[in-house]
Structures are given as structure tokens and as C-alpha cells.
Coordinates of C-alpha atoms and ligand atoms in Angstrom, one line a residue:
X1 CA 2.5 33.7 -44.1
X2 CA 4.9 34.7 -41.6
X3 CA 7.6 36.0 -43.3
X4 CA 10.6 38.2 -41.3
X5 CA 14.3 39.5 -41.3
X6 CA 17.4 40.3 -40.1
X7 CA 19.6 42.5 -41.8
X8 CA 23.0 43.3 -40.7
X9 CA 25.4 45.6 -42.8
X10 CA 28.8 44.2 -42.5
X11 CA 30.5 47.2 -41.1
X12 CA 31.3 45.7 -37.9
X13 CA 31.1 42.4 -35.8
X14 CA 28.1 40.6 -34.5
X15 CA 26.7 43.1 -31.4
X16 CA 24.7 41.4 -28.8
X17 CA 22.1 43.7 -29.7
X18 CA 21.9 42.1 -33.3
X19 CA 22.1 38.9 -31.8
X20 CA 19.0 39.4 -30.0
X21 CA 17.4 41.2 -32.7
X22 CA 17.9 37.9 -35.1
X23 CA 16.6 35.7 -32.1
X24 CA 13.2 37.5 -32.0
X25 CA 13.0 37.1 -35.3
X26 CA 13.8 34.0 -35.3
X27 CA 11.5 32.9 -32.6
X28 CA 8.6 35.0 -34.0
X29 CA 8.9 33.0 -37.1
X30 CA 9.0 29.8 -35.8
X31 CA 6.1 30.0 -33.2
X32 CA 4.0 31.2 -36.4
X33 CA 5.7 28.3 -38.4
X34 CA 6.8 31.5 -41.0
X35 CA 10.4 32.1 -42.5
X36 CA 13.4 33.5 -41.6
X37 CA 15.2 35.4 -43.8
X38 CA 19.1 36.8 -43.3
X39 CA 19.6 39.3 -45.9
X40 CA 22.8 41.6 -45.8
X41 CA 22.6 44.8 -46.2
X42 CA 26.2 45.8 -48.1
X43 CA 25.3 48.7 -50.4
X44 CA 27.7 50.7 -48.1
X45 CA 30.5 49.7 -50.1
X46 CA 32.9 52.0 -48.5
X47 CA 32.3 51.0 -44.9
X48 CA 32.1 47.1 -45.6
X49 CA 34.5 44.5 -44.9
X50 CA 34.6 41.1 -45.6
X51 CA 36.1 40.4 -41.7
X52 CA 32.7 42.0 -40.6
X53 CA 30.5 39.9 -43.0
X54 CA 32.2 37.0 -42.1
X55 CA 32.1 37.6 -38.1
X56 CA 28.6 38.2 -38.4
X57 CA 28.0 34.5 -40.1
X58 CA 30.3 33.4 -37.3
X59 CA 28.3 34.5 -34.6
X60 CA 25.5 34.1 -36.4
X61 CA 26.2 30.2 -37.0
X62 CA 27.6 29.8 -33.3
X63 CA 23.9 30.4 -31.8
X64 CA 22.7 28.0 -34.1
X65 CA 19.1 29.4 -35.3
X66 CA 19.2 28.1 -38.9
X67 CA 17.9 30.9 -41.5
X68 CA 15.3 29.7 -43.9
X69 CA 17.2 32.3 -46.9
X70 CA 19.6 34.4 -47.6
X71 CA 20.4 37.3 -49.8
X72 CA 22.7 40.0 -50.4
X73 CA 21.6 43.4 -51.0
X74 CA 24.4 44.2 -53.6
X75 CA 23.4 41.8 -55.6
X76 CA 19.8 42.9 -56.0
X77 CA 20.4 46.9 -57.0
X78 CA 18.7 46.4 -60.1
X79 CA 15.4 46.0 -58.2
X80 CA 16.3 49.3 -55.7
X81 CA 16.4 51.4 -58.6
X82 CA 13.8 50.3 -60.4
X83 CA 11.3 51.2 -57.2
X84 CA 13.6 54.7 -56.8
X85 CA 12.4 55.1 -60.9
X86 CA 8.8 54.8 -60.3
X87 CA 8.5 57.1 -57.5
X88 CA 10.6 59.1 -59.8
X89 CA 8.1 59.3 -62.1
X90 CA 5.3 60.0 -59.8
X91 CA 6.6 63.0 -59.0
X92 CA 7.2 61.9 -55.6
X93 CA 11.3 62.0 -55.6
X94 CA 13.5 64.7 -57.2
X95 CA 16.5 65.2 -58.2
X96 CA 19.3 66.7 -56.5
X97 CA 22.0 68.5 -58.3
X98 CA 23.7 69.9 -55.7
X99 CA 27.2 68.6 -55.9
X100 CA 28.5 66.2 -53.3
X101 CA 31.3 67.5 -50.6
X102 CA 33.2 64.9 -49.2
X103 CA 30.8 61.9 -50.5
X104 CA 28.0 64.0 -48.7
X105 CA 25.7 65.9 -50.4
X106 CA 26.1 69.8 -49.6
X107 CA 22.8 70.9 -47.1
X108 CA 24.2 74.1 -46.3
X109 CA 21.5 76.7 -47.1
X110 CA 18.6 75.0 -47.2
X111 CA 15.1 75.0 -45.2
X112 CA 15.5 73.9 -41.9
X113 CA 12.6 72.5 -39.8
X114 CA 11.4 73.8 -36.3
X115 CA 14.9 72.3 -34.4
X116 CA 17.1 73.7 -37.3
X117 CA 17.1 70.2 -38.7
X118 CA 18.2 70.3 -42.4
X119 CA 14.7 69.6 -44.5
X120 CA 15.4 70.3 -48.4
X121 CA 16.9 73.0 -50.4
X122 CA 14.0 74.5 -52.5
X123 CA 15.9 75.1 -55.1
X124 CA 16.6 71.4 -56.4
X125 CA 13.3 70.5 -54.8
X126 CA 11.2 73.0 -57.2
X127 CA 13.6 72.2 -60.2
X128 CA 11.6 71.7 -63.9
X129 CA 10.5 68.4 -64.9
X130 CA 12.6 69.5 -68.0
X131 CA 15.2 71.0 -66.0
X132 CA 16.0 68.1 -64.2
X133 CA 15.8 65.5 -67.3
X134 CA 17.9 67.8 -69.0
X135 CA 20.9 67.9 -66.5
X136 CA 20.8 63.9 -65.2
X137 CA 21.1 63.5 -69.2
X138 CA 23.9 65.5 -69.4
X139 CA 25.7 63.3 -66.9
X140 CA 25.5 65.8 -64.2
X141 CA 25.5 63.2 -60.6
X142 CA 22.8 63.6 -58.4
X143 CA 21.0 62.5 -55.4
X144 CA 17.6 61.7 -55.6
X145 CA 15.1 62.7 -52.6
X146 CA 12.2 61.9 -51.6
X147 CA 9.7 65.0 -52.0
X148 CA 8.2 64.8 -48.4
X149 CA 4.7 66.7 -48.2
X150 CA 5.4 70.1 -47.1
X151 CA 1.7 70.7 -45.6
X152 CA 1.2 71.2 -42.0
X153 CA -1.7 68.1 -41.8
X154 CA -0.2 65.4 -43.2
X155 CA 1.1 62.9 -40.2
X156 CA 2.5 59.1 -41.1
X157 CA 1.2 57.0 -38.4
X158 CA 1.9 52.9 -38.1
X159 CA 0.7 50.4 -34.9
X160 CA 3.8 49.6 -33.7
X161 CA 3.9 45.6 -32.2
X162 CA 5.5 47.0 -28.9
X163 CA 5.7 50.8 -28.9
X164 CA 2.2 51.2 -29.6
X165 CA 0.4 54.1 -32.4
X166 CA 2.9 56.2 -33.7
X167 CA 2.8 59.8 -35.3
X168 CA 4.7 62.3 -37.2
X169 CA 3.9 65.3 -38.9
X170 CA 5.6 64.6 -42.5
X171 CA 6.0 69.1 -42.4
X172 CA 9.0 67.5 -39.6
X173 CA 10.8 64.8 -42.0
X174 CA 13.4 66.5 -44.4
X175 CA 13.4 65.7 -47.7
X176 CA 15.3 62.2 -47.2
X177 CA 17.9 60.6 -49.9
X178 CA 16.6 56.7 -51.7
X179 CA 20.1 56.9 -54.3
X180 CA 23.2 58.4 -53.2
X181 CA 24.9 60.4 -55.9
X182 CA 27.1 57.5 -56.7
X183 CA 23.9 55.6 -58.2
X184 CA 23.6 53.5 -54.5
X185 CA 20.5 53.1 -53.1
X186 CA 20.2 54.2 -49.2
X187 CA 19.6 52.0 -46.3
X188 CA 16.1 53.2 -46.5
X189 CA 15.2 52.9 -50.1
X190 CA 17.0 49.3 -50.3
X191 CA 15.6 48.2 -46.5
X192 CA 12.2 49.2 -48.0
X193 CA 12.6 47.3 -51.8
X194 CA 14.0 44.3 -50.4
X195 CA 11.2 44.1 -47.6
X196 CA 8.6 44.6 -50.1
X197 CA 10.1 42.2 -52.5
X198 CA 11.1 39.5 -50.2
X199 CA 7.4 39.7 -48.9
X200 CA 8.5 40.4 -45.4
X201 CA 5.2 40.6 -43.2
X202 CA 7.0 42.0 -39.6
X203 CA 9.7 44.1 -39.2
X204 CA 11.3 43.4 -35.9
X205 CA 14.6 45.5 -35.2
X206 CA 16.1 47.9 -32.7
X207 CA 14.6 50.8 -31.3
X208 CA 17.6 53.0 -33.1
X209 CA 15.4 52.7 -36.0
X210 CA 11.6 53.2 -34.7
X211 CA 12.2 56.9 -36.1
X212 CA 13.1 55.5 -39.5
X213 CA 10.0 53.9 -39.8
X214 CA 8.0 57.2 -40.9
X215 CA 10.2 57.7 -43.8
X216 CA 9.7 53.5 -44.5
X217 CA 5.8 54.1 -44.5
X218 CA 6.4 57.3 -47.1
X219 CA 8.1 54.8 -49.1
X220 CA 6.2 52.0 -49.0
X221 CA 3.1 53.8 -49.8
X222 CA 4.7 56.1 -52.4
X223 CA 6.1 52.8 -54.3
X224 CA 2.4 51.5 -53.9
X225 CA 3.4 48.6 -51.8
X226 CA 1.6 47.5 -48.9
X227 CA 4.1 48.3 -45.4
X228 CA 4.7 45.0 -43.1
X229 CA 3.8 45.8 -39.2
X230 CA 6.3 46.7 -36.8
X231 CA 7.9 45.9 -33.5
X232 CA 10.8 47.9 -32.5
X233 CA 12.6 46.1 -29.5
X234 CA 14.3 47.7 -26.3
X235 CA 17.9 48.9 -26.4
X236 CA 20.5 47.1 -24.7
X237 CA 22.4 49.6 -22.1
X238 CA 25.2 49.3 -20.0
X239 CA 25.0 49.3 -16.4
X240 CA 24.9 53.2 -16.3
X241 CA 22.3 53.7 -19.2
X242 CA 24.6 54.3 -22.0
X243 CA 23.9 52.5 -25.1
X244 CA 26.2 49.7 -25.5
X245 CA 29.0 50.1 -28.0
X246 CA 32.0 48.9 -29.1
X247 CA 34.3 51.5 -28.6
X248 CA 32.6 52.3 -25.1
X249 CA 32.3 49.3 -23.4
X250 CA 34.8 46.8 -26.0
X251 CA 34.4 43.1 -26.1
X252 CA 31.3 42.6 -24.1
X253 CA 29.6 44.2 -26.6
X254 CA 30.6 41.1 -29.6
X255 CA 29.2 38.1 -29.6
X256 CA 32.5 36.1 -30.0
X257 CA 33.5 37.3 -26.8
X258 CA 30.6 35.1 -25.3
X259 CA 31.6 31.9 -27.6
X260 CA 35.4 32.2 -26.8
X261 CA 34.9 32.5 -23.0
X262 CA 33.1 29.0 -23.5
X263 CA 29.2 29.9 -22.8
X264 CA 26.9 27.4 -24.6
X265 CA 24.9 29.1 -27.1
X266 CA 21.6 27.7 -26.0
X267 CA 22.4 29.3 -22.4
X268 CA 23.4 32.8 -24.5
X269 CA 20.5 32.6 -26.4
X270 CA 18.2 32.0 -23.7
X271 CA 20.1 35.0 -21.8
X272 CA 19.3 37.4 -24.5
X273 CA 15.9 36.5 -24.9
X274 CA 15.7 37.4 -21.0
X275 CA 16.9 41.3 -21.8
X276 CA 14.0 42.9 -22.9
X277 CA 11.4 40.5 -22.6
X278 CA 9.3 38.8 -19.8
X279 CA 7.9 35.5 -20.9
X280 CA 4.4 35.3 -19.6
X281 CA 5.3 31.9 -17.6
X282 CA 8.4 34.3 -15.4
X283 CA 10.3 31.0 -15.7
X284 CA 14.3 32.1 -16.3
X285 CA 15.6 28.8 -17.6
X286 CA 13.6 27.8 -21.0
X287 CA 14.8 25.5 -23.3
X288 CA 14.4 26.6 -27.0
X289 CA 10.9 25.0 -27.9
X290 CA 9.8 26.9 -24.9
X291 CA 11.3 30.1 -25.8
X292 CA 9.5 29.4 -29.5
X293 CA 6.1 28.2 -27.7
X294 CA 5.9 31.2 -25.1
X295 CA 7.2 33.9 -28.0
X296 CA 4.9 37.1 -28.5
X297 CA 5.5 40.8 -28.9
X298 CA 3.2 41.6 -25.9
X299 CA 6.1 40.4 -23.1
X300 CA 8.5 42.8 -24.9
X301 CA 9.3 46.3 -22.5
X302 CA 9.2 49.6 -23.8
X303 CA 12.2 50.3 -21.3
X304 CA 16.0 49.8 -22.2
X305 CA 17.3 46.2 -20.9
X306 CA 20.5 46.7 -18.8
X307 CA 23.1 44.5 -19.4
X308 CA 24.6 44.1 -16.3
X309 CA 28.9 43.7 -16.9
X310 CA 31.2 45.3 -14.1
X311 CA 35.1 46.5 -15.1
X312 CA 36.0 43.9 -13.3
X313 CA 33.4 40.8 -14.4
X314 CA 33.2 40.9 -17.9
X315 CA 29.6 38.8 -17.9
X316 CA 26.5 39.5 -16.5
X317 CA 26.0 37.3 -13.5
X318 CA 22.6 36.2 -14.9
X319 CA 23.9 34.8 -18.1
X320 CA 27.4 32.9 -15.7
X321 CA 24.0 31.6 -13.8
X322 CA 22.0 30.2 -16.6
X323 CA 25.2 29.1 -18.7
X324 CA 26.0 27.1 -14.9
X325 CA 22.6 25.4 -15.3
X326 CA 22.8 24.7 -18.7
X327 CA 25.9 22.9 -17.9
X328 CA 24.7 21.8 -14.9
X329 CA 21.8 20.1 -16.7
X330 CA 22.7 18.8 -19.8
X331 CA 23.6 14.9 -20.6
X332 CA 27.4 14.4 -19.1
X333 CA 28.4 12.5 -22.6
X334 CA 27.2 15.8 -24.6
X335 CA 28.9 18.0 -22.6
X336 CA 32.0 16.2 -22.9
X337 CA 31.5 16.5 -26.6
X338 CA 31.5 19.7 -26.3
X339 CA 34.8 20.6 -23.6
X340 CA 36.8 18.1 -25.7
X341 CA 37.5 20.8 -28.5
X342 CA 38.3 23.3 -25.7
X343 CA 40.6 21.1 -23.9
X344 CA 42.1 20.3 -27.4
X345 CA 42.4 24.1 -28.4
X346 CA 44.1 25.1 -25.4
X347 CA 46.7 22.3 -26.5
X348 CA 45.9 19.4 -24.4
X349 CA 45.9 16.2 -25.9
X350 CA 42.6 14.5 -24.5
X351 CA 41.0 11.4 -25.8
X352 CA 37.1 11.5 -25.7
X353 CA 37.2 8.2 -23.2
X354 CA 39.6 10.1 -20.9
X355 CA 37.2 13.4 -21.2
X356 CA 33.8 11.2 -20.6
X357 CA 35.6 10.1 -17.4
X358 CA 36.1 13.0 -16.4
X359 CA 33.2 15.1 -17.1
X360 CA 31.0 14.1 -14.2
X361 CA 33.8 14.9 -12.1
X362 CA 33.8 18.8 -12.8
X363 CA 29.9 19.0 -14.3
X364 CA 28.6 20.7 -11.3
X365 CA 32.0 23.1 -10.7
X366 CA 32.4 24.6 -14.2
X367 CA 29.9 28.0 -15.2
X368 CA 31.9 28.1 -18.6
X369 CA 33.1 25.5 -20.8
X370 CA 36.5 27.1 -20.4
X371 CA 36.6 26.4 -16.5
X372 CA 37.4 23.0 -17.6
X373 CA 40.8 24.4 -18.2
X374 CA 41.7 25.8 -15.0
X375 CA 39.1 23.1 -13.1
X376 CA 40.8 19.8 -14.6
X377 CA 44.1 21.1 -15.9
X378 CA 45.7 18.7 -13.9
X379 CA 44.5 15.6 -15.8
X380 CA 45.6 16.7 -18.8
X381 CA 49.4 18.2 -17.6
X382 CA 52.0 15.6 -18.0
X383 CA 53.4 17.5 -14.6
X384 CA 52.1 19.0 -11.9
X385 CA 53.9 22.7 -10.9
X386 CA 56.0 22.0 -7.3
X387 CA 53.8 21.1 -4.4
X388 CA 52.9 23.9 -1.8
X389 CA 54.3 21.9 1.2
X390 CA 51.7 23.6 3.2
X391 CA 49.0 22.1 1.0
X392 CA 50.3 18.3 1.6
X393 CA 50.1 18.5 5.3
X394 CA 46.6 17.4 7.0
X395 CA 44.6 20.1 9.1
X396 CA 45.2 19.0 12.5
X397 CA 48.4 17.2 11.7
X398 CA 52.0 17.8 10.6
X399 CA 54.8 16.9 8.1
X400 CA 54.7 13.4 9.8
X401 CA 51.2 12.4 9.5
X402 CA 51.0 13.9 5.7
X403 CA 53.9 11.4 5.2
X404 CA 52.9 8.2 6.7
X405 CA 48.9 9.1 4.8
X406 CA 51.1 9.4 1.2
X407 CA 53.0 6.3 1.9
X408 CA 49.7 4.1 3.0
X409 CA 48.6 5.8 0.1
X410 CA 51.0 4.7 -2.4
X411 CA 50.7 1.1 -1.0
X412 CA 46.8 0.9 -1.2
X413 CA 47.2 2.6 -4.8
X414 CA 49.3 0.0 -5.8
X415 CA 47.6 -2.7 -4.6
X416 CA 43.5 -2.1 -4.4
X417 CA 41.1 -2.9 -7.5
X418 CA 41.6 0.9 -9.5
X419 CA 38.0 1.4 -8.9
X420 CA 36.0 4.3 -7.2
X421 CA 34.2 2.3 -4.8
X422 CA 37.4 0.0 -4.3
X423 CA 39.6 3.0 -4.0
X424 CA 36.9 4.3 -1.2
X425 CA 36.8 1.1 0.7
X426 CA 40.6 0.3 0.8
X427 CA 41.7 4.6 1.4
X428 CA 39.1 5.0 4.6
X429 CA 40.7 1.7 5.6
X430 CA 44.0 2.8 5.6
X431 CA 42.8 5.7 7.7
X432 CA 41.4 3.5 10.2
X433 CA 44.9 1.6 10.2
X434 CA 46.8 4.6 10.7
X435 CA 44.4 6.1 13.4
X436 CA 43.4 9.2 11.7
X437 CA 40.8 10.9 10.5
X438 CA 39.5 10.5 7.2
X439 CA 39.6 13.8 5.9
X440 CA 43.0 13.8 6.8
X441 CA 44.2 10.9 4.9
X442 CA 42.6 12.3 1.7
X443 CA 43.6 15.7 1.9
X444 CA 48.0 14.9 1.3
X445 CA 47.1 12.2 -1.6
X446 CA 44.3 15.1 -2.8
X447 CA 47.0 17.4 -3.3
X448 CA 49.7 15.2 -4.1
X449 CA 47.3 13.8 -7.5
X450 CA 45.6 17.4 -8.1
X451 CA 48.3 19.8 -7.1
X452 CA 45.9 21.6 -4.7
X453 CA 43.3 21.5 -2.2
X454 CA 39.9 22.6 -4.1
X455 CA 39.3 19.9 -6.7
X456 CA 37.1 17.2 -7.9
X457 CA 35.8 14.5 -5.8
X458 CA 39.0 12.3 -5.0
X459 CA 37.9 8.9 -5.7
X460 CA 36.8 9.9 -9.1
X461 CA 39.5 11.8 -9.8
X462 CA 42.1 8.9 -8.7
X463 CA 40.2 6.3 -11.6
X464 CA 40.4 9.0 -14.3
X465 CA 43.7 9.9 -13.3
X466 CA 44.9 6.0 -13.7
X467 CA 47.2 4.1 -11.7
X468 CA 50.4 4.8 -12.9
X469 CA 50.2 9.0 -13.0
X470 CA 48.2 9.4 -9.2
X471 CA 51.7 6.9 -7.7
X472 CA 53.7 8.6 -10.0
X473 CA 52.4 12.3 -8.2
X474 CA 52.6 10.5 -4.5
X475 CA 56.1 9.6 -4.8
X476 CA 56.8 13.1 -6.2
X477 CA 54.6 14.7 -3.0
X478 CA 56.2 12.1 -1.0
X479 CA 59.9 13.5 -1.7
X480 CA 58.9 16.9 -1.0
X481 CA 57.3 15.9 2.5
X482 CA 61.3 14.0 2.6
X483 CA 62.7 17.0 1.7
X484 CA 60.6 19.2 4.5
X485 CA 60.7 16.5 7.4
X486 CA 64.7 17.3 6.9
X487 CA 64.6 20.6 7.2
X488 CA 62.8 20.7 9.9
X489 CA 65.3 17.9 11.6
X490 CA 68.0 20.0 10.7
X491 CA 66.2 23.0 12.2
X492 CA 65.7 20.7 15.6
X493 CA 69.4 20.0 15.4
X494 CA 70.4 23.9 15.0
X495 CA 68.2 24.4 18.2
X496 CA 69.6 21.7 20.7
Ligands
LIG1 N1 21.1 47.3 -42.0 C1 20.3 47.9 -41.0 C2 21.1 47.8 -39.7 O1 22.0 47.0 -39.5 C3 19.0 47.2 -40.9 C4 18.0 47.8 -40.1 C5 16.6 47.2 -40.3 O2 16.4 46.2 -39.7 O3 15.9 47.7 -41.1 O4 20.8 48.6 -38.7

């Protein structure tokens, strides 16, 4: 049985990077039919916070990949120490006396490996059995450590599902910490308990902790528990190769940056699955069953996956062109569904008929579900902002001609069938009446409806907009023509 995991700590929000990491998961389980498991991973009481565990269910939730289970590492300690007790008792973990500075245990004076990395002090690690039992009775704190072989043969080597065989000499490991001196169990003693426990057959995580692993193995076989297999994925970097962080490069880095500038999570999930991995089809585009169907560790690089932002362009132009297709793509009535809440948030009061109507209208124009708010802000304003006169008045043509086009306008408006194809009929009529082009007929009543040149199809936009609002905006457009054709004949006057 499939069994895998992801395992955020809640000391900070939901990073891309652990978004993908969960999709892998995710995907690996369900293209083996196995389980997903979200456990957290809070024994670092100090550094948690419940705004961090809660933006990670957020972000989490938004991509919608349902977990299978859930548990929380606090409330499982119980089972961490009893592991941390029987390698105890093997002899394979000591105790460490030496007192803690500053929540950190002192490593000042201690063997140090080939690079000067700290290893263990000898003192602690050659302490009595009696010794030992003596002083942890005595309520003196400690740390315990795992006793790492100190021979110059022994190497811990694991298959890893992307990086391939993997060795270290255990002479190079330092004498690592499974309980803090506070009682806690470390990341790597609870990691290793809880994957054990929890049956967890693939470890699938970031590369940050391929160098981990070694220690996981020690532990695993030291607690005589069998170790899952292991796939350590690419890191995500910035443009310039630096590993992507918070502090570095800010929002684009959180996952709630992508929801809140309106991409679709099945277009951000699909994006993610694209850094890092090459699905064997080279198709860009794939719908989730696809993802799940095409799913393997062998499409996974070795190389770091560049996410591509600029200062300037917060979002990698790959995932603006996918989340474009996605929207581009999907059934108009469900992605009205889903820019009715964005309309409503930015405080626009839109009914879902009014936002079905419209929807077609803008489907091919938005990349983001927030376009729809500088895209089709106009249906939803109770007032356009004043007309740029230049705006109203035809190419080819002047003050004049943008009047006599609004005025035919308003009459066809208030008299044709409010219907696209009747609104097309009777407006390129009117043209023809007035003896000009086409373009120039629509381009004054475009303007005077939308409040600018670049918008929706007009027809469209006219039956959404309703009768009463688009006359209501050509009489307004039609004073300010009024108000410019005077100006102008008082500027005729001036020069006579
Ligand atoms: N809590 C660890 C982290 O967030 C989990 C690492 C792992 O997957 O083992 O990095």
C-alpha cells in the first residue's frame, strides 16, 4: 500500500515550494490508488504560530487535493519518546549533560570532523551507563544523541527515487540530537517515529533535506524499523539561482499571493507540477486526471526549477499563460461561479444572472479572475468616471459626426428589440443612414457605454448593460460632445 506525506511545521506560510512538494505527493498517491497523509510537524513550540498553521490549511484547502488523514505531531510525543527510549537502551543514543546556552546545547570543545564541523563531545559521549542513569535521575536536563559509528568503514547508503544511490561515511555525521533538553523530540527523531508509525512507504520532499536522510536511515534502522524509499525533488529558485525565500523575494514566494491575484488553483497546480518535472507526453496544459495518470518519479530533474518572476511582473508568464487557458477553456456558467465572489469582494453588487451575461463577454480577455475587475468594471459602476472627449470622437471624423452617431444611437437604443442580433441589425443600419462607416458609428456609443475604447464586444456588452443604463451613458456622452462642439464654436467665434 501506497502510503505518503506532507509535513509542514507551522512556522511560516504556505511556500510554493511546499505546495509543490504536497502535489507530488499527492499525485503519487493517487496514481498508485495509496493515501495521503497531512501530518503537522509542531514540536517546535517556540517557533509556531497558529496564523502559520492556519495559512498553511488555507493554501492547502485553496488547491483543493483532499488529504486522506491528518495528525499533529504534538499530540503524538508519547510515541517519539518511546522510540528515543529504546535506542536508549541499545546503547545506540547517549545522554548529553552538557548544559544548554541559550536553548542550544553548548558544542564548544568538542571533536570536529574533517571541515571543522561540530561531531560530539567525548566526554558525554563516553559517560558510564551508571554515570548517566545517575545524573538524568537526579533531574539534571539533558539532550540525548544519537551515538553515530565513529569507524572509518561504515557508510549509510539509500536509492534515492530521483537523485539516484546515495553515500556517506557515518565517521562524517556528528553525533545528532532525537530529544532536545526540554524533553522535545527533534524534527528528525519525530519525522522518523511518525513515518514509521503512520506506515509511510515514500518520502517525497525537498532537496533541503536529501542530507537529512542519512541520519533518518541511522534511525530507522537503529529503532529496528524498516526506512520508506525516497525521492527528493528539485529546488525552486529565483530567476538568478537563489533559493526562493520569503524575506528575499516576498510575496511570490506564498501561495496566497497566487489565490488573491485570482489564479484558478487547477491552473496553479498544474503550473507547479510543470517546475521540476517533465511529464513524458511534453504536453503543458493537463488537466488533473492527467497529471495523476502521467505521474512518476522518473520525469523529475535533478536540476533546480527556476521560477521565473521579474521586479516588475510578479508571476511567471508560464503560469499568466496556463491560468489564460484554463479560463479560456473552462464552461462560461462555472467561471462565472467563480468571478461572482471576486466581483462581490471588491464591493460590487452583481447578481449571478447579470454575471452569466456577462462572462462570455470578457472569457477570452481575462488571464486572472481579478481582470474581471478592471475588464468589466463598468457594468457593475453605477457611474462611469468623465468621458475622455478624445475617446468619443470616431477615427476619421470629428466632434460632429461622434454626435450625430450618439444621437442615432440613442434613438435605435430606444426603439430596436434589446437583443444582440437586433441591436446589430438596427446600429449598422443607422450607419448606413448616416453615411458612415461602421466602425465609426460603434466606436462614440462604445465609449459612451464602456467609458473607453478597449472593451468587450459592443453588441454584447449593450444587452448585459440593459436599456435604461447604455441611453442613460449616451445622453451623458452626448452632453459632453454638447459641451465640446461649443467650445470649439466659441473658439471659431474668437478667430473670425
Ligand atoms: N517539517 C519538515 C519541513 O517542513 C518536514 C520535512 C520532511 O518532509 O521530512 O521541512
Amino acid at each position: 500500500m501506497i502510503r505518503v506525506r506532507f509535513a509542514p511545521s507551522p512556522t511560516g506560510f504556505l511556500h510554493i515550494g511546499g505546495a509543490r512538494t504536497f502535489i507530488f505527493n499527492w499525485l503519487y498517491a493517487r496514481h498508485n490508488g495509496g493515501a495521503m497523509i497531512l501530518r503537522i510537524d509542531d514540536t517546535d513550540v517556540e517557533r509556531n504560530t497558529e496564523a502559520s498553521l492556519q495559512s498553511i490549511f488555507a493554501g492547502l484547502r485553496w488547491l483543493d487535493l483532499p488529504w486522506d488523514e491528518l495528525y499533529k505531531q504534538s499530540d503524538r510525543l508519547a510515541l517519539h519518546r518511546q522510540i528515543a527510549d529504546a535506542i536508549l537502551h541499545k546503547g545506540l543514543a547517549y545522554r548529553d549533560f552538557t548544559p544548554a546556552q541559550s536553548g542550544e546545547i553548548d558544542k564548544s570543545g568538542a571533536h570536529q570532523g574533517a571541515q571543522g564541523a561540530w561531531l560530539f563531545h567525548a566526554e558525554m559521549r563516553n559517560l558510564s551507563r551508571e554515570e548517566s542513569d545517575r545524573r538524568a535521575s537526579a533531574g539534571e536536563p539533558f539532550a540525548l544523541r544519537f551515538r553515530v559509528p565513529r569507524d572509518s568503514e561504515t557508510h549509510v547508503t539509500f536509492n534515492d527515487g530521483v537523485f539516484g544511490e546515495q553515500s556517506k561515511a557515518t565517521a562524517d555525521i556528528e553525533d545528532f540530537a532525537l530529544l532536545r533538553s526540554d524533553g522535545m523530540p527533534t524534527y528528525h527523531l519525530g519525522s522518523c517515529a511518525d513515518d514509521a508509525d503512520l506506515r509511510i512507504s515514500h518520502i517525497i520532499r525537498g532537496q533541503e533535506h536529501l542530507a537529512n536522510t542519512f541520519k533518518h536511515i541511522l534511525i530507522f534502522e537503529a529503532a529496528g524499523l524498516t526506512p520508506p524509499q525516497f525521492a527528493h525533488l528539485p529546488l525552486l529558485v529565483a530567476p538568478d539561482g537563489a533559493k526562493l525565500s520569503k524575506r528575499k523575494h516576498g510575496p511570490v514566494v506564498s501561495v496566497t499571493t497566487y489565490r488573491d491575484a485570482g489564479f484558478l488553483p487547477e491552473a496553479f497546480v498544474n503550473f507547479l507540477c510543470l517546475l521540476g518535472w517533465s511529464p513524458k507526453n511534453d504536453r503543458e496544459q493537463m488537466p488533473r486526471q492527467e497529471l495523476v495518470d502521467a505521474f512518476s518519479f522518473e520525469g523529475i530533474h535533478r536540476s533546480n526549477a527556476v521560477v521565473n518572476f521579474k521586479d516588475d511582473d510578479p508571476f511567471d508568464p508560464k503560469a499568466l499563460w496556463l491560468n489564460a487557458e484554463y479560463i479560456r477553456t473552462m464552461p462560461a456558467a462555472e467561471l462565472s461561479e467563480r468571478l461572482l465572489p471576486v466581483v462581490h469582494e471588491a464591493g460590487f453588487a452583481a447578481t449571478p444572472q447579470k454575471m452569466a451575461q456577462i462572462t462570455p463577454l470578457i472569457q477570452e480577455r481575462i488571464k486572472l479572475l481579478r481582470d474581471v475587475l478592471t475588464v468589466a468594471d463598468f457594468f457593475f459602476v453605477e457611474q462611469l468616471p468623465p468621458y475622455d472627449p478624445a475617446e468619443l470622437i470616431p477615427q476619421k471624423g470629428d466632434a460632429a459626426m461622434a454626435l450625430r452617431a450618439l444621437e442615432s444611437g440613442r434613438t435605435v437604443l430606444g426603439s430596436a428589440g434589446f437583443t444582440h442580433d437586433e441591436l446589430d441589425a438596427a446600429l449598422r443600419k443607422a450607419a448606413g443612414e448616416l453615411g458612415i462607416k461602421t466602425g465609426q458609428m460603434f466606436q462614440p456609443i462604445r465609449v459612451a457605454v464602456c467609458g473607453r475604447k478597449n472593451a468587450p464586444p459592443l453588441f454584447g456588452t449593450l444587452e448585459a448593460l440593459g436599456r435604461e443604463t447604455s441611453l442613460a451613458r449616451i445622453e451623458a456622452a452626448i452632453e459632453n460632445i454638447r459641451a465640446i462642439e461649443n467650445i470649439q464654436a466659441v473658439e471659431k467665434l474668437k478667430s473670425i
